[in-house]
PDB file of C-alpha atoms in Angstrom:
ATOM      1  CA  UNK A 209      85.923  77.545 109.792  1.00  0.00           C
ATOM      2  CA  UNK A 210      86.752  81.068 108.595  1.00  0.00           C
ATOM      3  CA  UNK A 211      90.147  82.488 108.858  1.00  0.00           C
ATOM      4  CA  UNK A 212      93.227  83.753 106.894  1.00  0.00           C
ATOM      5  CA  UNK A 213      95.507  81.325 105.244  1.00  0.00           C
ATOM      6  CA  UNK A 214      99.140  82.353 104.428  1.00  0.00           C
ATOM      7  CA  UNK A 215     101.397  80.071 102.422  1.00  0.00           C
ATOM      8  CA  UNK A 216     103.913  78.869 102.546  1.00  0.00           C
ATOM      9  CA  UNK A 217     104.826  78.871 106.040  1.00  0.00           C
ATOM     10  CA  UNK A 218     108.735  78.808 105.405  1.00  0.00           C
ATOM     11  CA  UNK A 219     110.155  80.223 102.137  1.00  0.00           C
ATOM     12  CA  UNK A 220     113.743  80.208 100.798  1.00  0.00           C
ATOM     13  CA  UNK A 221     114.899  82.483  97.981  1.00  0.00           C
ATOM     14  CA  UNK A 222     118.057  83.397  96.558  1.00  0.00           C
ATOM     15  CA  UNK A 223     119.245  87.062  96.542  1.00  0.00           C
ATOM     16  CA  UNK A 224     117.916  88.989  93.511  1.00  0.00           C
ATOM     17  CA  UNK A 225     114.661  86.881  92.931  1.00  0.00           C
ATOM     18  CA  UNK A 226     111.338  88.313  93.247  1.00  0.00           C
ATOM     19  CA  UNK A 227     109.021  86.147  95.392  1.00  0.00           C
ATOM     20  CA  UNK A 228     105.294  86.226  96.116  1.00  0.00           C
ATOM     21  CA  UNK A 229     103.492  85.490  99.477  1.00  0.00           C
ATOM     22  CA  UNK A 230      99.932  84.365  99.474  1.00  0.00           C
ATOM     23  CA  UNK A 231      97.199  85.554 101.532  1.00  0.00           C
ATOM     24  CA  UNK A 232      93.751  84.260 101.363  1.00  0.00           C
ATOM     25  CA  UNK A 233      90.671  85.001 103.716  1.00  0.00           C
ATOM     26  CA  UNK A 234      87.222  83.495 103.935  1.00  0.00           C
ATOM     27  CA  UNK A 235      85.871  86.058 106.381  1.00  0.00           C
ATOM     28  CA  UNK A 236      84.211  88.284 104.052  1.00  0.00           C
ATOM     29  CA  UNK A 237      86.251  91.085 105.497  1.00  0.00           C
ATOM     30  CA  UNK A 238      86.847  94.252 103.347  1.00  0.00           C
ATOM     31  CA  UNK A 239      90.161  95.292 104.644  1.00  0.00           C
ATOM     32  CA  UNK A 240      93.527  93.554 104.364  1.00  0.00           C
ATOM     33  CA  UNK A 241      96.919  94.199 105.517  1.00  0.00           C
ATOM     34  CA  UNK A 242     100.539  93.055 105.284  1.00  0.00           C
ATOM     35  CA  UNK A 243     102.937  93.671 108.166  1.00  0.00           C
ATOM     36  CA  UNK A 244     106.538  92.843 108.612  1.00  0.00           C
ATOM     37  CA  UNK A 245     108.132  91.614 111.934  1.00  0.00           C
ATOM     38  CA  UNK A 246     111.819  91.601 112.489  1.00  0.00           C
ATOM     39  CA  UNK A 247     113.381  90.059 115.596  1.00  0.00           C
ATOM     40  CA  UNK A 248     112.720  91.990 118.764  1.00  0.00           C
ATOM     41  CA  UNK A 249     110.565  94.528 116.947  1.00  0.00           C
ATOM     42  CA  UNK A 250     106.953  95.329 116.601  1.00  0.00           C
ATOM     43  CA  UNK A 251     104.760  95.010 113.336  1.00  0.00           C
ATOM     44  CA  UNK A 252     105.444  97.470 110.628  1.00  0.00           C
ATOM     45  CA  UNK A 253     102.855  98.186 108.045  1.00  0.00           C
ATOM     46  CA  UNK A 254     103.968  97.454 104.505  1.00  0.00           C
ATOM     47  CA  UNK A 255     100.629  97.770 102.262  1.00  0.00           C
ATOM     48  CA  UNK A 256      96.730  97.754 103.072  1.00  0.00           C
ATOM     49  CA  UNK A 257      93.685  97.536 101.076  1.00  0.00           C
ATOM     50  CA  UNK A 258      90.187  98.693 102.164  1.00  0.00           C
ATOM     51  CA  UNK A 259      88.299  97.533  98.993  1.00  0.00           C
ATOM     52  CA  UNK A 260      89.022  95.482  96.053  1.00  0.00           C
ATOM     53  CA  UNK A 261      91.130  97.093  93.334  1.00  0.00           C
ATOM     54  CA  UNK A 262      92.434  99.829  95.596  1.00  0.00           C
ATOM     55  CA  UNK A 263      95.418  99.714  98.110  1.00  0.00           C
ATOM     56  CA  UNK A 264      97.822 102.053  99.816  1.00  0.00           C
ATOM     57  CA  UNK A 265     101.252 102.186 100.811  1.00  0.00           C
ATOM     58  CA  UNK A 266     101.957 101.711 104.567  1.00  0.00           C
ATOM     59  CA  UNK A 267     105.281 102.877 106.415  1.00  0.00           C
ATOM     60  CA  UNK A 268     107.660 100.531 104.632  1.00  0.00           C
ATOM     61  CA  UNK A 269     106.315  99.929 101.195  1.00  0.00           C
ATOM     62  CA  UNK A 270     109.632 100.339  99.191  1.00  0.00           C
ATOM     63  CA  UNK A 271     110.737  97.009  97.575  1.00  0.00           C
ATOM     64  CA  UNK A 272     107.223  95.591  97.872  1.00  0.00           C
ATOM     65  CA  UNK A 273     104.204  95.257  95.615  1.00  0.00           C
ATOM     66  CA  UNK A 274     100.579  94.116  96.104  1.00  0.00           C
ATOM     67  CA  UNK A 275      97.344  93.446  94.103  1.00  0.00           C
ATOM     68  CA  UNK A 276      93.838  93.242  95.219  1.00  0.00           C
ATOM     69  CA  UNK A 277      91.788  91.736  92.323  1.00  0.00           C
ATOM     70  CA  UNK A 278      89.484  89.612  94.597  1.00  0.00           C
ATOM     71  CA  UNK A 279      88.065  90.325  98.062  1.00  0.00           C
ATOM     72  CA  UNK A 280      89.572  87.126  99.420  1.00  0.00           C
ATOM     73  CA  UNK A 281      93.098  87.497  98.150  1.00  0.00           C
ATOM     74  CA  UNK A 282      95.832  90.194  98.695  1.00  0.00           C
ATOM     75  CA  UNK A 283      99.267  88.614  97.773  1.00  0.00           C
ATOM     76  CA  UNK A 284     102.435  90.308  98.382  1.00  0.00           C
ATOM     77  CA  UNK A 285     105.490  90.451  96.101  1.00  0.00           C
ATOM     78  CA  UNK A 286     108.908  90.989  97.690  1.00  0.00           C
ATOM     79  CA  UNK A 287     110.963  92.359  94.727  1.00  0.00           C
ATOM     80  CA  UNK A 288     114.776  92.341  94.428  1.00  0.00           C
ATOM     81  CA  UNK A 289     114.633  96.103  95.162  1.00  0.00           C
ATOM     82  CA  UNK A 290     113.810  95.118  98.888  1.00  0.00           C
ATOM     83  CA  UNK A 291     117.269  95.566 100.614  1.00  0.00           C
ATOM     84  CA  UNK A 292     116.546  93.263 103.536  1.00  0.00           C
ATOM     85  CA  UNK A 293     113.793  90.961 102.807  1.00  0.00           C
ATOM     86  CA  UNK A 294     114.600  88.185 105.343  1.00  0.00           C
ATOM     87  CA  UNK A 295     111.665  88.611 107.909  1.00  0.00           C
ATOM     88  CA  UNK A 296     108.442  87.228 109.285  1.00  0.00           C
ATOM     89  CA  UNK A 297     105.541  88.428 107.208  1.00  0.00           C
ATOM     90  CA  UNK A 298     102.054  88.629 108.576  1.00  0.00           C
ATOM     91  CA  UNK A 299      98.850  89.202 106.644  1.00  0.00           C
ATOM     92  CA  UNK A 300      95.609  90.364 108.421  1.00  0.00           C
ATOM     93  CA  UNK A 301      92.124  91.408 107.763  1.00  0.00           C
ATOM     94  CA  UNK A 302      89.157  93.313 109.359  1.00  0.00           C
ATOM     95  CA  UNK A 303      85.569  93.915 108.555  1.00  0.00           C
ATOM     96  CA  UNK A 304      85.552  97.709 107.875  1.00  0.00           C
ATOM     97  CA  UNK A 305      87.303 100.813 108.721  1.00  0.00           C
ATOM     98  CA  UNK A 306      85.362 101.222 112.106  1.00  0.00           C
ATOM     99  CA  UNK A 307      85.895  97.591 113.066  1.00  0.00           C
ATOM    100  CA  UNK A 308      88.694  96.917 115.593  1.00  0.00           C
ATOM    101  CA  UNK A 309      90.645  93.864 116.027  1.00  0.00           C
ATOM    102  CA  UNK A 310      92.497  92.222 113.211  1.00  0.00           C
ATOM    103  CA  UNK A 311      92.457  88.588 112.292  1.00  0.00           C
ATOM    104  CA  UNK A 312      96.070  87.609 111.507  1.00  0.00           C
ATOM    105  CA  UNK A 313      97.316  84.695 109.453  1.00  0.00           C
ATOM    106  CA  UNK A 314      99.945  82.249 110.811  1.00  0.00           C
ATOM    107  CA  UNK A 315     102.660  84.080 108.902  1.00  0.00           C
ATOM    108  CA  UNK A 316     105.384  83.396 106.396  1.00  0.00           C
ATOM    109  CA  UNK A 317     108.983  83.298 107.279  1.00  0.00           C
ATOM    110  CA  UNK A 318     110.955  84.438 104.295  1.00  0.00           C
ATOM    111  CA  UNK A 319     114.817  83.680 104.112  1.00  0.00           C
ATOM    112  CA  UNK A 320     116.858  85.112 101.459  1.00  0.00           C
ATOM    113  CA  UNK A 321     120.249  83.700 100.967  1.00  0.00           C
TER     114      UNK A 321
ATOM    115  CA  UNK B 913     109.381 108.668 115.480  1.00  0.00           C
ATOM    116  CA  UNK B 914     107.662 105.735 117.092  1.00  0.00           C
ATOM    117  CA  UNK B 915     104.001 106.557 117.834  1.00  0.00           C
ATOM    118  CA  UNK B 916     103.191 103.684 119.951  1.00  0.00           C
ATOM    119  CA  UNK B 917     105.813 102.691 122.568  1.00  0.00           C
ATOM    120  CA  UNK B 918     106.075  99.730 125.025  1.00  0.00           C
ATOM    121  CA  UNK B 919     109.115 100.574 127.289  1.00  0.00           C
ATOM    122  CA  UNK B 920     109.375  97.162 128.932  1.00  0.00           C
ATOM    123  CA  UNK B 921     110.858  94.450 126.684  1.00  0.00           C
ATOM    124  CA  UNK B 922     109.858  91.963 129.430  1.00  0.00           C
ATOM    125  CA  UNK B 923     107.909  91.092 132.395  1.00  0.00           C
ATOM    126  CA  UNK B 924     108.107  88.301 134.785  1.00  0.00           C
ATOM    127  CA  UNK B 925     105.417  87.465 137.327  1.00  0.00           C
ATOM    128  CA  UNK B 926     104.224  84.503 139.486  1.00  0.00           C
ATOM    129  CA  UNK B 927     101.254  82.547 138.826  1.00  0.00           C
ATOM    130  CA  UNK B 928      98.145  83.903 140.406  1.00  0.00           C
ATOM    131  CA  UNK B 929      99.587  87.470 140.699  1.00  0.00           C
ATOM    132  CA  UNK B 930      98.588  90.383 138.613  1.00  0.00           C
ATOM    133  CA  UNK B 931     100.452  91.261 135.336  1.00  0.00           C
ATOM    134  CA  UNK B 932     100.638  94.930 134.226  1.00  0.00           C
ATOM    135  CA  UNK B 933     101.643  95.716 130.854  1.00  0.00           C
ATOM    136  CA  UNK B 934     102.113  99.254 129.773  1.00  0.00           C
ATOM    137  CA  UNK B 935     101.952 101.207 126.502  1.00  0.00           C
ATOM    138  CA  UNK B 936     102.486 104.899 125.710  1.00  0.00           C
ATOM    139  CA  UNK B 937     101.425 106.621 122.551  1.00  0.00           C
ATOM    140  CA  UNK B 938     101.959 110.129 120.951  1.00  0.00           C
ATOM    141  CA  UNK B 939      99.124 110.531 118.387  1.00  0.00           C
ATOM    142  CA  UNK B 940      95.882 112.109 119.609  1.00  0.00           C
ATOM    143  CA  UNK B 941      93.994 111.032 116.625  1.00  0.00           C
ATOM    144  CA  UNK B 942      94.068 107.335 117.506  1.00  0.00           C
ATOM    145  CA  UNK B 943      90.338 106.304 118.031  1.00  0.00           C
ATOM    146  CA  UNK B 944      90.846 102.728 119.248  1.00  0.00           C
ATOM    147  CA  UNK B 945      93.501 100.799 121.217  1.00  0.00           C
ATOM    148  CA  UNK B 946      94.029  97.132 121.272  1.00  0.00           C
ATOM    149  CA  UNK B 947      96.128  94.382 122.751  1.00  0.00           C
ATOM    150  CA  UNK B 948      97.245  91.359 121.043  1.00  0.00           C
ATOM    151  CA  UNK B 949      98.940  88.128 122.106  1.00  0.00           C
ATOM    152  CA  UNK B 950     101.438  86.243 120.242  1.00  0.00           C
ATOM    153  CA  UNK B 951     103.203  83.081 120.411  1.00  0.00           C
ATOM    154  CA  UNK B 952     106.531  82.278 118.474  1.00  0.00           C
ATOM    155  CA  UNK B 953     106.019  81.663 114.789  1.00  0.00           C
ATOM    156  CA  UNK B 954     102.320  82.370 114.794  1.00  0.00           C
ATOM    157  CA  UNK B 955     100.115  85.297 114.059  1.00  0.00           C
ATOM    158  CA  UNK B 956      98.892  87.785 116.856  1.00  0.00           C
ATOM    159  CA  UNK B 957      95.483  87.022 118.301  1.00  0.00           C
ATOM    160  CA  UNK B 958      93.316  89.954 119.285  1.00  0.00           C
ATOM    161  CA  UNK B 959      92.632  90.066 122.979  1.00  0.00           C
ATOM    162  CA  UNK B 960      90.852  93.225 124.083  1.00  0.00           C
ATOM    163  CA  UNK B 961      90.495  96.767 122.911  1.00  0.00           C
ATOM    164  CA  UNK B 962      89.161 100.112 124.209  1.00  0.00           C
ATOM    165  CA  UNK B 963      87.663 103.239 122.565  1.00  0.00           C
ATOM    166  CA  UNK B 964      89.435 106.305 122.985  1.00  0.00           C
ATOM    167  CA  UNK B 965      86.128 107.825 124.545  1.00  0.00           C
ATOM    168  CA  UNK B 966      86.302 105.025 127.318  1.00  0.00           C
ATOM    169  CA  UNK B 967      88.680 104.775 130.178  1.00  0.00           C
ATOM    170  CA  UNK B 968      88.272 101.129 131.060  1.00  0.00           C
ATOM    171  CA  UNK B 969      87.168  97.808 129.472  1.00  0.00           C
ATOM    172  CA  UNK B 970      87.067  94.367 131.084  1.00  0.00           C
ATOM    173  CA  UNK B 971      86.914  91.076 129.599  1.00  0.00           C
ATOM    174  CA  UNK B 972      87.186  88.045 132.015  1.00  0.00           C
ATOM    175  CA  UNK B 973      90.611  88.181 133.471  1.00  0.00           C
ATOM    176  CA  UNK B 974      91.741  90.916 131.062  1.00  0.00           C
ATOM    177  CA  UNK B 975      91.229  94.740 131.829  1.00  0.00           C
ATOM    178  CA  UNK B 976      92.422  97.592 129.847  1.00  0.00           C
ATOM    179  CA  UNK B 977      92.806 101.237 131.166  1.00  0.00           C
ATOM    180  CA  UNK B 978      93.076 104.334 129.244  1.00  0.00           C
ATOM    181  CA  UNK B 979      94.434 107.533 130.477  1.00  0.00           C
ATOM    182  CA  UNK B 980      94.049 109.950 127.603  1.00  0.00           C
ATOM    183  CA  UNK B 981      95.638 112.854 129.385  1.00  0.00           C
ATOM    184  CA  UNK B 982      98.875 110.916 129.857  1.00  0.00           C
ATOM    185  CA  UNK B 983      98.554 109.276 126.500  1.00  0.00           C
ATOM    186  CA  UNK B 984      98.970 105.996 128.383  1.00  0.00           C
ATOM    187  CA  UNK B 985      97.287 102.560 128.409  1.00  0.00           C
ATOM    188  CA  UNK B 986      97.702  99.337 130.369  1.00  0.00           C
ATOM    189  CA  UNK B 987      96.580  95.711 130.315  1.00  0.00           C
ATOM    190  CA  UNK B 988      96.010  94.150 133.540  1.00  0.00           C
ATOM    191  CA  UNK B 989      95.815  90.370 133.810  1.00  0.00           C
ATOM    192  CA  UNK B 990      94.542  88.829 137.024  1.00  0.00           C
ATOM    193  CA  UNK B 991      95.046  86.197 137.965  1.00  0.00           C
ATOM    194  CA  UNK B 992      98.084  85.484 135.632  1.00  0.00           C
ATOM    195  CA  UNK B 993      98.382  81.877 134.387  1.00  0.00           C
ATOM    196  CA  UNK B 994     101.425  80.052 132.835  1.00  0.00           C
ATOM    197  CA  UNK B 995      99.435  79.867 129.545  1.00  0.00           C
ATOM    198  CA  UNK B 996      99.559  83.745 129.412  1.00  0.00           C
ATOM    199  CA  UNK B 997     103.318  83.555 128.650  1.00  0.00           C
ATOM    200  CA  UNK B 998     103.615  85.108 125.242  1.00  0.00           C
ATOM    201  CA  UNK B 999     104.464  88.371 123.575  1.00  0.00           C
ATOM    202  CA  UNK B1000     101.884  91.111 124.129  1.00  0.00           C
ATOM    203  CA  UNK B1001     101.600  93.873 121.481  1.00  0.00           C
ATOM    204  CA  UNK B1002      99.903  97.199 122.065  1.00  0.00           C
ATOM    205  CA  UNK B1003      98.213  98.769 118.867  1.00  0.00           C
ATOM    206  CA  UNK B1004      96.376 101.903 118.134  1.00  0.00           C
ATOM    207  CA  UNK B1005      94.017 102.547 115.200  1.00  0.00           C
ATOM    208  CA  UNK B1006      92.933 105.615 113.430  1.00  0.00           C
ATOM    209  CA  UNK B1007      89.508 105.847 111.877  1.00  0.00           C
ATOM    210  CA  UNK B1008      91.202 105.056 108.610  1.00  0.00           C
ATOM    211  CA  UNK B1009      91.688 101.516 109.919  1.00  0.00           C
ATOM    212  CA  UNK B1010      95.420 101.239 110.004  1.00  0.00           C
ATOM    213  CA  UNK B1011      96.972 100.017 113.148  1.00  0.00           C
ATOM    214  CA  UNK B1012     100.333 101.152 114.578  1.00  0.00           C
ATOM    215  CA  UNK B1013     101.966  98.415 116.815  1.00  0.00           C
ATOM    216  CA  UNK B1014     104.365  98.789 119.634  1.00  0.00           C
ATOM    217  CA  UNK B1015     107.641  96.584 119.918  1.00  0.00           C
ATOM    218  CA  UNK B1016     105.852  94.050 122.276  1.00  0.00           C
ATOM    219  CA  UNK B1017     106.465  92.911 125.795  1.00  0.00           C
ATOM    220  CA  UNK B1018     107.380  89.377 126.591  1.00  0.00           C
ATOM    221  CA  UNK B1019     105.482  88.183 129.617  1.00  0.00           C
ATOM    222  CA  UNK B1020     106.757  85.074 131.529  1.00  0.00           C
ATOM    223  CA  UNK B1021     104.369  83.839 134.198  1.00  0.00           C
ATOM    224  CA  UNK B1022     106.126  81.454 136.456  1.00  0.00           C
ATOM    225  CA  UNK B1023     104.319  78.457 138.093  1.00  0.00           C
TER     226      UNK B1023
END
């Protein structure tokens, strides 16, 4: 079955450490996205990529980095520069720019202690 | 400046009745509007969308209405079922593909 896999589902890290969240899709989608959700709030865009080897900053990119070396993979690194990293992180993909309706992964809950 | 707003954090309806979830937007450049449903600790699931050139789109129990002059859209669920209880997000997309989400409305359908 096609879909998006995010791993791990729960992640704990000490303050000051970098951590990388995995996102893999087998839907052959061109575009991939990273969103962050905080309690009681909507989804805020961190980074997005429309093609391999290209990505753009979203609304809250500070303290995060990404790479898109393969079509299937779009890992997100939460660096120590991110002031409030504890959140629920969601990865999504879509076919192309004109397509509507993202397919989301099941999310990674990151807790920094 | 929040471009997509869902002003009602929660909504409670009786099973079998209509649920109406509302959304307002400010950016006239959005070309698609979408609704997603989300359960706790899961990713959102796409429900239904509408192009900016349409004013209504229907899919089974779900209908989305768009009023461009008012920059307002709504999702109607008829009849509402207990399994519809979830958080509903309104989103708007530009032709560049990015989506901007509202803060969500928690729908509770009581048996």
